[in-house]
Amino acid sequence: MIELRDVHKAFGANKVLRGVNLTIPKGESMVIIGGSGTGKSVLLKSILGLVHPDQGKILIDGHDAAKAEREAFLARFGMLFQGAALFDSLPVWHNVAFRLLRGKSRLARDEARDIAIEKLRRVGLKPQVADLFPAELSGGMQKRVGLARAIAADPEIIFFDEPTTGLDPIMSGVINDLIREIVVEMGATAMTITHDMSSVRAIADDVAMLHDGVIQWVGRVQDMDNSGDPYLNQFIHGRADGPIEAVR
Amino acid sequence: MLLTPVATIGRSTLAMLSGIGRIGLFFLATLAAMLRPPFYLREFGHALLTIGYNSLPVVGLTALFTGGALALQIFAGGSRFNAEEVVPSIVAIGMARELGPVLGGLMVAARVASSIAAEIGTMKVTEQIDALVTLSTDPMKYLTVPRVLAATLSVPLLVAVGDSIGIFGGYIVGTGRLGFNPAAYLKNTTDFLEVWDVTSGLIKGAVFGFLVALVGCYFGMNSGRGAQGVGRATKSAVVTASVLILAANYLLTELFFTA
């Protein structure tokens, strides 16, 4: 279970998070929605310790994330980055097996490669892709490789940062379905940030809307359309008029 | 209104001092990361190849032409007071003590500091650095330490090769163009060149290599967003590394030859 308690973060005068409170139950898939620049990525990076909150607590299974031993803490996570963030200088299989090749539970190269190829197969890529370099892949294939890397070490918690950005609607659907299948199959706790509403409906058990530095609404995905919350309604229907100011 | 120029100077000074402080902290963090495992030997080997071996052509060509030009200059200058015979020894001492390490260091700064800053800067803006962290890998150990160590070890070797090629450049010009006897040229070179002339240049090379890689990594890790941010980081890395090499060269020369 992930708990965020009164998390604040500012960059200079720009107060991005102004007291975020949110609980993600174990094994649930939470999708955070919100406009561009509302701090969704900062929130996600705060949990991972890539950004240090100014105030507040982040608890993972009741333990303070800030006090955890870093390697053991990060070993529980997998993450799919917005642009996949694959390492250009390494072949695909090495990208996928990166975590498996280092740390206390390091595997032999052959064993790690076999697992990488199996994970690539799980995300719909053929073994021949394993020896290509990331620059030789299409955007959709890179996302799949990023997904394979995120699940390579069978993490308990998986984060997805804008998983469908830059993909066509069909490929977005494929990635959304893959994420849902994998999260259910692994029983992992998932947190996705997106503004793609088709992703929300495909991936989420729960939805939280981040606006103005706080969680504006949180609830089950099936309750989203009848929430009665004007902010959420404006966002999910993509209306220019409403309480959220749209810059024209 | 009158205070505006003073305020500008003050702001620039503060920015420069805070920049020096940040590089100083980065230097300490690099030293700390060097001493603690894990050590990434594969990345170190790759860095040795790209920083050292791949810089050989540019350092060699620079040294060859510099050695040749140096022979011509010393001959022209020496002929004013009938001291043409000093050409071989001055070429050798000049290359080993100063021109080999400084020009080699500057060429490596242009080639390596820029490529390190651009590569790491691009990794930063494409979130590859964040990805490393989430994969339980310290970017300082994985990216900075192998590059800094590889440059510190390989630049003295490049300097040694550059010294030899530079002296050879002087030999070609001396014997082919200025009429020196080949055997006498070589004897003059070896008779006057001391071990310390060479080792002081190699020590300079190690310091310059360390500075080049450290500065490249620092500006890459602190790159701004987008293509402009990476471009600015690359430019700053080359300029800073070059200035630091020249400043360090003066300090080391003071230390080695006037103490």
Short mmCIF file of C-alpha atoms in Angstrom, two decimals:
data_model
loop_
_atom_site.label_atom_id
_atom_site.label_comp_id
_atom_site.label_asym_id
_atom_site.label_seq_id
_atom_site.Cartn_x
_atom_site.Cartn_y
_atom_site.Cartn_z
CA MET A 1 0.00 0.00 0.00
CA ILE A 2 1.22 3.48 -0.86
CA GLU A 3 0.17 6.38 1.36
CA LEU A 4 0.88 10.04 0.71
CA ARG A 5 0.30 12.32 3.68
CA ASP A 6 0.23 16.09 3.22
CA VAL A 7 3.00 16.07 0.58
CA HIS A 8 4.25 19.51 -0.45
CA LYS A 9 6.79 20.41 -3.12
CA ALA A 10 7.78 23.78 -4.53
CA PHE A 11 10.33 24.75 -7.17
CA GLY A 12 11.29 28.31 -6.21
CA ALA A 13 8.08 30.30 -6.01
CA ASN A 14 6.14 27.67 -7.95
CA LYS A 15 4.23 25.55 -5.42
CA VAL A 16 3.51 22.39 -7.38
CA LEU A 17 2.18 20.12 -4.63
CA ARG A 18 0.26 21.86 -1.83
CA GLY A 19 -0.68 19.03 0.49
CA VAL A 20 -1.42 15.83 -1.41
CA ASN A 21 -3.17 13.07 0.53
CA LEU A 22 -3.75 9.81 -1.28
CA THR A 23 -3.87 6.08 -0.52
CA ILE A 24 -3.28 3.39 -3.12
CA PRO A 25 -4.33 -0.01 -1.73
CA LYS A 26 -2.13 -3.04 -2.39
CA GLY A 27 -2.88 -4.73 -5.71
CA GLU A 28 -5.02 -1.85 -7.00
CA SER A 29 -4.44 0.15 -10.15
CA MET A 30 -4.64 3.88 -9.45
CA VAL A 31 -4.63 6.37 -12.30
CA ILE A 32 -3.77 10.00 -11.55
CA ILE A 33 -5.25 12.45 -14.00
CA GLY A 34 -4.86 16.20 -14.27
CA GLY A 35 -3.85 18.91 -16.70
CA SER A 36 -0.34 19.48 -17.96
CA GLY A 37 1.93 21.04 -15.34
CA THR A 38 -0.27 20.11 -12.37
CA GLY A 39 2.51 18.07 -10.75
CA LYS A 40 1.57 14.50 -11.66
CA SER A 41 5.13 13.57 -12.62
CA VAL A 42 6.50 15.39 -9.54
CA LEU A 43 4.16 13.31 -7.38
CA LEU A 44 5.35 10.09 -8.96
CA LYS A 45 9.01 11.08 -8.73
CA SER A 46 8.51 12.06 -5.08
CA ILE A 47 7.43 8.52 -4.24
CA LEU A 48 10.54 7.12 -5.95
CA GLY A 49 12.83 9.62 -4.23
CA LEU A 50 13.88 11.23 -7.52
CA VAL A 51 12.40 14.45 -6.12
CA HIS A 52 12.49 15.20 -2.39
CA PRO A 53 9.25 16.59 -0.94
CA ASP A 54 9.56 19.77 1.15
CA GLN A 55 7.00 18.52 3.64
CA GLY A 56 4.81 15.49 4.31
CA LYS A 57 5.31 11.75 4.44
CA ILE A 58 5.28 8.95 1.90
CA LEU A 59 4.68 5.50 3.35
CA ILE A 60 5.11 2.19 1.54
CA ASP A 61 3.42 -0.62 3.45
CA GLY A 62 3.53 1.61 6.53
CA HIS A 63 7.29 2.34 6.27
CA ASP A 64 8.62 5.82 5.64
CA ALA A 65 10.05 5.86 2.09
CA ALA A 66 12.58 8.56 3.06
CA LYS A 67 14.18 6.27 5.67
CA ALA A 68 14.24 3.10 3.59
CA GLU A 69 17.47 1.50 2.35
CA ARG A 70 17.60 2.78 -1.23
CA GLU A 71 18.52 -0.36 -3.15
CA ALA A 72 16.02 -2.59 -1.37
CA PHE A 73 13.36 0.13 -1.68
CA LEU A 74 13.87 0.67 -5.41
CA ALA A 75 14.02 -3.07 -6.07
CA ARG A 76 10.30 -3.17 -5.24
CA PHE A 77 9.48 -0.78 -8.10
CA GLY A 78 9.28 -0.98 -11.86
CA MET A 79 8.71 2.08 -13.99
CA LEU A 80 7.70 2.79 -17.56
CA PHE A 81 8.89 6.27 -18.50
CA GLN A 82 7.02 8.64 -20.81
CA GLY A 83 9.61 8.38 -23.60
CA ALA A 84 10.57 4.83 -22.55
CA ALA A 85 14.01 6.19 -21.42
CA LEU A 86 15.86 3.24 -22.92
CA PHE A 87 19.66 3.35 -22.77
CA ASP A 88 20.80 4.12 -26.32
CA SER A 89 24.18 2.48 -25.93
CA LEU A 90 22.81 -0.91 -24.86
CA PRO A 91 20.98 -3.51 -26.95
CA VAL A 92 17.32 -4.15 -26.20
CA TRP A 93 17.88 -7.32 -24.15
CA HIS A 94 20.45 -5.55 -21.96
CA ASN A 95 18.01 -2.69 -21.39
CA VAL A 96 15.36 -5.16 -20.25
CA ALA A 97 17.80 -7.16 -18.11
CA PHE A 98 19.54 -4.09 -16.67
CA ARG A 99 18.36 -4.61 -13.09
CA LEU A 100 18.92 -8.36 -13.28
CA LEU A 101 22.59 -7.84 -14.10
CA ARG A 102 23.44 -5.83 -11.00
CA GLY A 103 22.79 -5.60 -7.29
CA LYS A 104 22.82 -8.23 -4.60
CA SER A 105 20.70 -10.75 -6.53
CA ARG A 106 22.63 -10.37 -9.79
CA LEU A 107 22.10 -13.10 -12.38
CA ALA A 108 24.52 -14.58 -14.92
CA ARG A 109 24.36 -12.85 -18.33
CA ASP A 110 22.86 -15.88 -20.12
CA GLU A 111 20.17 -16.30 -17.50
CA ALA A 112 19.36 -12.58 -17.52
CA ARG A 113 19.19 -12.61 -21.32
CA ASP A 114 16.76 -15.55 -21.27
CA ILE A 115 14.50 -13.72 -18.82
CA ALA A 116 14.72 -10.55 -20.95
CA ILE A 117 13.66 -12.47 -24.06
CA GLU A 118 10.76 -14.03 -22.12
CA LYS A 119 9.63 -10.57 -20.94
CA LEU A 120 9.93 -9.24 -24.49
CA ARG A 121 7.72 -12.09 -25.66
CA ARG A 122 5.24 -11.18 -22.89
CA VAL A 123 4.89 -7.67 -24.33
CA GLY A 124 4.49 -9.00 -27.87
CA LEU A 125 8.03 -8.63 -29.21
CA LYS A 126 9.94 -11.37 -31.00
CA PRO A 127 13.33 -12.65 -29.76
CA GLN A 128 15.02 -11.12 -32.83
CA VAL A 129 14.35 -7.69 -31.32
CA ALA A 130 16.63 -8.53 -28.37
CA ASP A 131 19.85 -7.70 -30.20
CA LEU A 132 18.65 -4.48 -31.82
CA PHE A 133 19.44 -1.08 -30.36
CA PRO A 134 16.64 1.25 -29.14
CA ALA A 135 17.21 3.69 -32.03
CA GLU A 136 16.26 0.91 -34.46
CA LEU A 137 12.77 0.52 -32.93
CA SER A 138 9.50 2.38 -33.56
CA GLY A 139 7.91 4.43 -30.76
CA GLY A 140 5.41 1.68 -29.99
CA MET A 141 8.14 -0.97 -29.84
CA GLN A 142 10.21 1.25 -27.54
CA LYS A 143 7.23 1.52 -25.18
CA ARG A 144 6.91 -2.24 -25.17
CA VAL A 145 10.60 -2.62 -24.38
CA GLY A 146 10.18 -0.04 -21.59
CA LEU A 147 7.27 -2.09 -20.29
CA ALA A 148 9.33 -5.29 -20.47
CA ARG A 149 12.10 -3.54 -18.49
CA ALA A 150 9.57 -2.33 -15.90
CA ILE A 151 8.35 -5.89 -15.24
CA ALA A 152 11.70 -7.70 -15.70
CA ALA A 153 12.38 -8.16 -11.99
CA ASP A 154 8.72 -8.91 -11.11
CA PRO A 155 8.25 -5.75 -9.02
CA GLU A 156 5.50 -5.35 -6.41
CA ILE A 157 4.74 -1.80 -7.53
CA ILE A 158 4.75 -0.50 -11.11
CA PHE A 159 4.55 3.13 -12.21
CA PHE A 160 3.49 4.17 -15.68
CA ASP A 161 4.24 7.75 -16.72
CA GLU A 162 2.05 8.80 -19.67
CA PRO A 163 2.20 5.32 -21.22
CA THR A 164 0.39 6.22 -24.45
CA THR A 165 1.91 9.64 -25.22
CA GLY A 166 3.04 9.85 -28.83
CA LEU A 167 1.33 6.64 -29.93
CA ASP A 168 -1.48 6.23 -32.46
CA PRO A 169 -4.91 5.23 -31.03
CA ILE A 170 -4.54 1.57 -32.00
CA MET A 171 -1.08 1.23 -30.46
CA SER A 172 -2.36 3.14 -27.41
CA GLY A 173 -5.11 0.54 -27.07
CA VAL A 174 -2.58 -2.28 -27.35
CA ILE A 175 -0.33 -0.74 -24.67
CA ASN A 176 -3.31 -0.05 -22.38
CA ASP A 177 -4.49 -3.67 -22.69
CA LEU A 178 -0.97 -4.95 -22.06
CA ILE A 179 -0.62 -2.81 -18.93
CA ARG A 180 -3.96 -4.00 -17.59
CA GLU A 181 -3.21 -7.66 -18.32
CA ILE A 182 0.27 -7.50 -16.78
CA VAL A 183 -0.86 -5.66 -13.64
CA VAL A 184 -3.67 -8.18 -13.04
CA GLU A 185 -1.45 -11.15 -13.86
CA MET A 186 1.35 -10.00 -11.52
CA GLY A 187 -0.99 -8.79 -8.77
CA ALA A 188 1.09 -5.63 -8.62
CA THR A 189 0.11 -2.27 -7.20
CA ALA A 190 0.06 0.16 -10.13
CA MET A 191 0.10 3.91 -10.40
CA THR A 192 -0.35 5.52 -13.79
CA ILE A 193 -0.30 9.19 -14.66
CA THR A 194 -1.98 10.22 -17.86
CA HIS A 195 -4.39 12.62 -19.49
CA ASP A 196 -5.51 10.04 -22.01
CA MET A 197 -9.06 9.14 -20.94
CA SER A 198 -9.04 5.88 -22.92
CA SER A 199 -6.04 4.83 -20.80
CA VAL A 200 -7.92 5.77 -17.64
CA ARG A 201 -10.90 3.59 -18.54
CA ALA A 202 -8.70 0.67 -19.65
CA ILE A 203 -6.19 0.65 -16.80
CA ALA A 204 -7.81 2.08 -13.67
CA ASP A 205 -9.47 0.51 -10.66
CA ASP A 206 -9.36 3.90 -8.96
CA VAL A 207 -8.95 7.41 -10.30
CA ALA A 208 -7.56 10.50 -8.57
CA MET A 209 -7.62 13.95 -10.07
CA LEU A 210 -4.75 16.29 -9.20
CA HIS A 211 -5.55 19.96 -9.57
CA ASP A 212 -3.97 23.05 -8.07
CA GLY A 213 -1.52 20.97 -6.05
CA VAL A 214 -4.11 18.84 -4.23
CA ILE A 215 -6.21 15.75 -4.95
CA GLN A 216 -9.44 17.29 -6.21
CA TRP A 217 -11.38 14.01 -6.51
CA VAL A 218 -10.70 10.36 -5.86
CA GLY A 219 -12.97 7.37 -6.43
CA ARG A 220 -13.65 4.18 -8.36
CA VAL A 221 -13.36 4.44 -12.13
CA GLN A 222 -17.01 3.44 -12.60
CA ASP A 223 -18.06 6.41 -10.44
CA MET A 224 -16.05 8.89 -12.45
CA ASP A 225 -18.80 9.83 -14.94
CA ASN A 226 -21.36 10.53 -12.23
CA SER A 227 -19.10 12.20 -9.68
CA GLY A 228 -20.86 15.57 -9.76
CA ASP A 229 -17.45 17.20 -9.40
CA PRO A 230 -17.26 20.15 -11.81
CA TYR A 231 -13.44 19.94 -12.14
CA LEU A 232 -13.50 16.24 -12.95
CA ASN A 233 -16.44 16.66 -15.34
CA GLN A 234 -14.69 19.42 -17.24
CA PHE A 235 -11.50 17.36 -17.49
CA ILE A 236 -12.98 14.01 -18.56
CA HIS A 237 -15.20 15.66 -21.17
CA GLY A 238 -12.45 17.97 -22.39
CA ARG A 239 -14.51 21.13 -22.10
CA ALA A 240 -12.85 24.53 -22.51
CA ASP A 241 -15.41 26.12 -20.15
CA GLY A 242 -15.53 25.31 -16.47
CA PRO A 243 -13.73 25.90 -13.20
CA ILE A 244 -10.35 24.89 -14.67
CA GLU A 245 -8.88 27.85 -16.49
CA ALA A 246 -7.80 27.00 -20.03
CA VAL A 247 -5.05 29.18 -21.47
CA ARG A 248 -5.96 30.13 -25.02
CA MET B 1 20.32 53.50 -12.22
CA LEU B 2 23.93 54.24 -11.25
CA LEU B 3 24.10 51.01 -9.29
CA THR B 4 22.98 48.82 -12.20
CA PRO B 5 26.50 47.99 -13.48
CA VAL B 6 27.64 47.26 -9.91
CA ALA B 7 24.64 45.00 -9.37
CA THR B 8 25.39 43.19 -12.64
CA ILE B 9 29.00 42.62 -11.62
CA GLY B 10 27.81 41.43 -8.20
CA ARG B 11 25.32 39.00 -9.73
CA SER B 12 27.93 37.63 -12.14
CA THR B 13 30.47 37.22 -9.33
CA LEU B 14 27.96 35.41 -7.14
CA ALA B 15 26.94 33.16 -10.05
CA MET B 16 30.60 32.36 -10.76
CA LEU B 17 31.34 31.59 -7.10
CA SER B 18 28.27 29.37 -6.75
CA GLY B 19 29.29 27.59 -9.98
CA ILE B 20 32.77 26.94 -8.56
CA GLY B 21 31.15 25.68 -5.36
CA ARG B 22 28.86 23.30 -7.25
CA ILE B 23 31.77 21.92 -9.31
CA GLY B 24 33.71 21.54 -6.03
CA LEU B 25 30.86 19.53 -4.49
CA PHE B 26 30.60 17.44 -7.66
CA PHE B 27 34.36 16.78 -7.41
CA LEU B 28 33.97 15.56 -3.81
CA ALA B 29 30.97 13.40 -4.75
CA THR B 30 33.01 11.87 -7.59
CA LEU B 31 35.91 11.08 -5.24
CA ALA B 32 33.49 9.51 -2.74
CA ALA B 33 31.86 7.43 -5.51
CA MET B 34 35.30 6.23 -6.69
CA LEU B 35 36.06 4.70 -3.31
CA ARG B 36 32.84 2.72 -2.81
CA PRO B 37 31.70 -0.35 -4.78
CA PRO B 38 30.14 -1.33 -7.11
CA PHE B 39 32.74 -0.67 -9.81
CA TYR B 40 31.58 -0.85 -13.41
CA LEU B 41 34.54 -2.39 -15.25
CA ARG B 42 32.69 -2.78 -18.56
CA GLU B 43 31.82 0.93 -18.61
CA PHE B 44 35.40 1.76 -17.60
CA GLY B 45 36.76 -0.31 -20.50
CA HIS B 46 34.35 1.34 -22.92
CA ALA B 47 35.36 4.80 -21.65
CA LEU B 48 39.06 3.94 -22.05
CA LEU B 49 38.37 3.07 -25.67
CA THR B 50 36.30 6.14 -26.51
CA ILE B 51 38.31 8.68 -24.51
CA GLY B 52 41.82 7.28 -24.98
CA TYR B 53 42.15 5.16 -28.07
CA ASN B 54 39.74 7.16 -30.21
CA SER B 55 41.55 10.42 -29.37
CA LEU B 56 44.88 9.12 -30.70
CA PRO B 57 44.49 10.46 -34.28
CA VAL B 58 43.62 14.02 -33.25
CA VAL B 59 46.31 14.16 -30.53
CA GLY B 60 48.90 12.58 -32.84
CA LEU B 61 48.24 14.95 -35.73
CA THR B 62 48.29 17.97 -33.40
CA ALA B 63 51.64 16.86 -31.95
CA LEU B 64 53.16 16.10 -35.36
CA PHE B 65 52.45 19.57 -36.77
CA THR B 66 53.33 21.29 -33.50
CA GLY B 67 56.71 19.53 -33.32
CA GLY B 68 57.46 20.52 -36.91
CA ALA B 69 56.45 24.15 -36.40
CA LEU B 70 58.40 24.30 -33.15
CA ALA B 71 61.58 23.16 -34.93
CA LEU B 72 61.14 25.88 -37.55
CA GLN B 73 60.52 28.57 -34.92
CA ILE B 74 63.46 27.58 -32.72
CA PHE B 75 65.73 27.39 -35.73
CA ALA B 76 64.64 30.86 -36.89
CA GLY B 77 64.98 32.32 -33.38
CA GLY B 78 68.23 30.47 -32.57
CA SER B 79 69.92 31.61 -35.80
CA ARG B 80 69.80 35.21 -34.49
CA PHE B 81 72.51 34.32 -31.99
CA ASN B 82 74.10 31.31 -33.72
CA ALA B 83 72.35 28.77 -31.50
CA GLU B 84 70.67 26.65 -34.19
CA GLU B 85 72.04 23.47 -32.61
CA VAL B 86 69.57 23.80 -29.69
CA VAL B 87 66.64 22.85 -31.98
CA PRO B 88 66.51 19.12 -31.06
CA SER B 89 66.78 19.63 -27.30
CA ILE B 90 64.33 22.56 -27.13
CA VAL B 91 61.80 20.71 -29.31
CA ALA B 92 62.03 17.70 -27.02
CA ILE B 93 61.85 19.69 -23.78
CA GLY B 94 59.10 21.97 -25.11
CA MET B 95 56.99 19.05 -26.28
CA ALA B 96 57.47 16.99 -23.12
CA ARG B 97 57.00 19.75 -20.57
CA GLU B 98 54.42 22.06 -22.16
CA LEU B 99 53.08 21.55 -25.64
CA GLY B 100 52.46 17.82 -25.46
CA PRO B 101 50.30 17.94 -22.33
CA VAL B 102 48.66 21.32 -22.95
CA LEU B 103 47.77 20.86 -26.62
CA GLY B 104 46.89 17.22 -26.04
CA GLY B 105 44.70 18.24 -23.09
CA LEU B 106 42.99 20.97 -25.12
CA MET B 107 42.31 18.61 -28.02
CA VAL B 108 40.87 16.04 -25.60
CA ALA B 109 38.81 18.82 -23.99
CA ALA B 110 37.34 19.71 -27.38
CA ARG B 111 36.67 16.11 -28.31
CA VAL B 112 35.84 14.43 -25.02
CA ALA B 113 34.36 17.08 -22.70
CA SER B 114 31.87 17.97 -25.45
CA SER B 115 30.90 14.39 -26.16
CA ILE B 116 30.56 13.46 -22.47
CA ALA B 117 28.45 16.56 -21.75
CA ALA B 118 26.24 15.98 -24.81
CA GLU B 119 25.78 12.27 -24.07
CA ILE B 120 24.98 12.65 -20.37
CA GLY B 121 22.92 15.80 -21.04
CA THR B 122 20.82 13.91 -23.57
CA MET B 123 20.44 11.06 -21.08
CA LYS B 124 19.20 13.58 -18.54
CA VAL B 125 16.61 15.24 -20.77
CA THR B 126 15.31 11.87 -21.99
CA GLU B 127 14.97 10.67 -18.36
CA GLN B 128 17.63 7.96 -18.79
CA ILE B 129 19.36 9.24 -15.64
CA ASP B 130 16.10 8.89 -13.69
CA ALA B 131 15.71 5.42 -15.20
CA LEU B 132 19.18 4.48 -13.91
CA VAL B 133 18.18 5.56 -10.40
CA THR B 134 14.94 3.57 -10.50
CA LEU B 135 17.00 0.56 -11.59
CA SER B 136 19.05 0.90 -8.37
CA THR B 137 22.09 2.26 -10.20
CA ASP B 138 23.92 5.35 -8.95
CA PRO B 139 24.58 7.61 -12.00
CA MET B 140 27.73 8.95 -10.34
CA LYS B 141 29.19 5.45 -10.14
CA TYR B 142 27.85 4.24 -13.48
CA LEU B 143 28.46 7.33 -15.64
CA THR B 144 30.90 9.69 -13.92
CA VAL B 145 33.46 7.44 -12.21
CA PRO B 146 34.33 5.26 -15.25
CA ARG B 147 34.76 8.33 -17.47
CA VAL B 148 36.84 10.29 -14.96
CA LEU B 149 39.09 7.32 -14.20
CA ALA B 150 39.48 6.45 -17.87
CA ALA B 151 40.42 10.03 -18.77
CA THR B 152 42.84 10.31 -15.84
CA LEU B 153 44.64 7.16 -16.95
CA SER B 154 44.44 7.55 -20.72
CA VAL B 155 45.38 11.21 -21.20
CA PRO B 156 48.94 10.70 -19.83
CA LEU B 157 49.31 7.85 -22.32
CA LEU B 158 48.04 10.12 -25.07
CA VAL B 159 50.53 12.75 -23.92
CA ALA B 160 53.36 10.20 -24.06
CA VAL B 161 52.39 9.23 -27.60
CA GLY B 162 51.93 12.91 -28.49
CA ASP B 163 55.38 13.77 -27.10
CA SER B 164 56.99 11.05 -29.21
CA ILE B 165 55.14 12.08 -32.36
CA GLY B 166 55.88 15.77 -31.72
CA ILE B 167 59.60 15.05 -31.31
CA PHE B 168 59.40 12.96 -34.47
CA GLY B 169 57.73 15.92 -36.23
CA GLY B 170 60.67 18.11 -35.16
CA TYR B 171 63.07 15.41 -36.37
CA ILE B 172 61.44 15.25 -39.82
CA VAL B 173 61.60 19.04 -40.22
CA GLY B 174 65.06 19.27 -38.64
CA THR B 175 66.63 16.64 -40.84
CA GLY B 176 64.58 17.13 -44.00
CA ARG B 177 64.22 20.88 -44.09
CA LEU B 178 66.84 22.44 -41.81
CA GLY B 179 69.81 20.26 -42.74
CA PHE B 180 70.46 18.50 -39.40
CA ASN B 181 72.34 15.23 -39.41
CA PRO B 182 69.83 12.53 -38.33
CA ALA B 183 72.21 10.85 -35.85
CA ALA B 184 73.28 14.18 -34.33
CA TYR B 185 69.64 15.28 -34.05
CA LEU B 186 68.71 12.14 -32.13
CA LYS B 187 71.79 12.37 -29.91
CA ASN B 188 71.02 16.01 -29.07
CA THR B 189 67.44 15.05 -28.25
CA THR B 190 68.33 12.25 -25.87
CA ASP B 191 71.31 13.97 -24.27
CA PHE B 192 69.37 16.94 -23.00
CA LEU B 193 65.97 15.41 -22.26
CA GLU B 194 65.63 14.46 -18.58
CA VAL B 195 63.23 11.99 -17.00
CA TRP B 196 61.51 14.74 -15.03
CA ASP B 197 60.78 16.65 -18.27
CA VAL B 198 58.71 13.69 -19.39
CA THR B 199 57.14 12.69 -16.07
CA SER B 200 56.09 16.26 -15.24
CA GLY B 201 54.24 16.34 -18.57
CA LEU B 202 52.59 13.01 -17.85
CA ILE B 203 51.44 14.22 -14.43
CA LYS B 204 49.99 17.30 -16.12
CA GLY B 205 48.22 14.98 -18.57
CA ALA B 206 46.63 13.03 -15.72
CA VAL B 207 45.38 16.24 -14.08
CA PHE B 208 44.05 17.56 -17.40
CA GLY B 209 42.30 14.26 -18.13
CA PHE B 210 40.66 14.30 -14.72
CA LEU B 211 39.49 17.90 -15.23
CA VAL B 212 38.16 17.27 -18.75
CA ALA B 213 36.03 14.28 -17.75
CA LEU B 214 34.88 15.83 -14.47
CA VAL B 215 33.74 19.02 -16.18
CA GLY B 216 32.07 17.09 -19.02
CA CYS B 217 30.15 14.95 -16.54
CA TYR B 218 29.23 17.94 -14.36
CA PHE B 219 27.73 19.96 -17.20
CA GLY B 220 26.00 16.87 -18.62
CA MET B 221 24.42 16.00 -15.27
CA ASN B 222 23.29 19.62 -14.83
CA SER B 223 22.11 20.12 -18.40
CA GLY B 224 19.01 22.24 -19.01
CA ARG B 225 15.97 20.95 -20.84
CA GLY B 226 15.73 20.35 -24.56
CA ALA B 227 18.22 20.71 -27.39
CA GLN B 228 19.15 24.22 -26.26
CA GLY B 229 19.95 23.02 -22.74
CA VAL B 230 22.17 20.21 -24.03
CA GLY B 231 23.87 22.60 -26.49
CA ARG B 232 24.59 25.08 -23.70
CA ALA B 233 25.95 22.31 -21.44
CA THR B 234 28.25 21.12 -24.23
CA LYS B 235 29.59 24.61 -24.92
CA SER B 236 30.11 25.33 -21.20
CA ALA B 237 31.93 22.02 -20.75
CA VAL B 238 34.44 22.76 -23.52
CA VAL B 239 35.05 26.37 -22.45
CA THR B 240 35.38 25.52 -18.75
CA ALA B 241 37.61 22.49 -19.36
CA SER B 242 39.90 24.54 -21.64
CA VAL B 243 40.24 27.41 -19.16
CA LEU B 244 40.82 24.99 -16.27
CA ILE B 245 43.54 23.19 -18.26
CA LEU B 246 45.39 26.44 -18.92
CA ALA B 247 45.02 27.59 -15.30
CA ALA B 248 46.08 24.19 -13.93
CA ASN B 249 49.02 24.16 -16.34
CA TYR B 250 50.30 27.44 -14.92
CA LEU B 251 49.90 26.24 -11.33
CA LEU B 252 51.59 22.91 -12.02
CA THR B 253 54.45 24.60 -13.85
CA GLU B 254 54.94 26.91 -10.84
CA LEU B 255 54.90 23.89 -8.57
CA PHE B 256 57.23 21.70 -10.65
CA PHE B 257 59.80 24.13 -11.99
CA THR B 258 60.08 27.14 -9.69
CA ALA B 259 59.84 25.56 -6.27
#
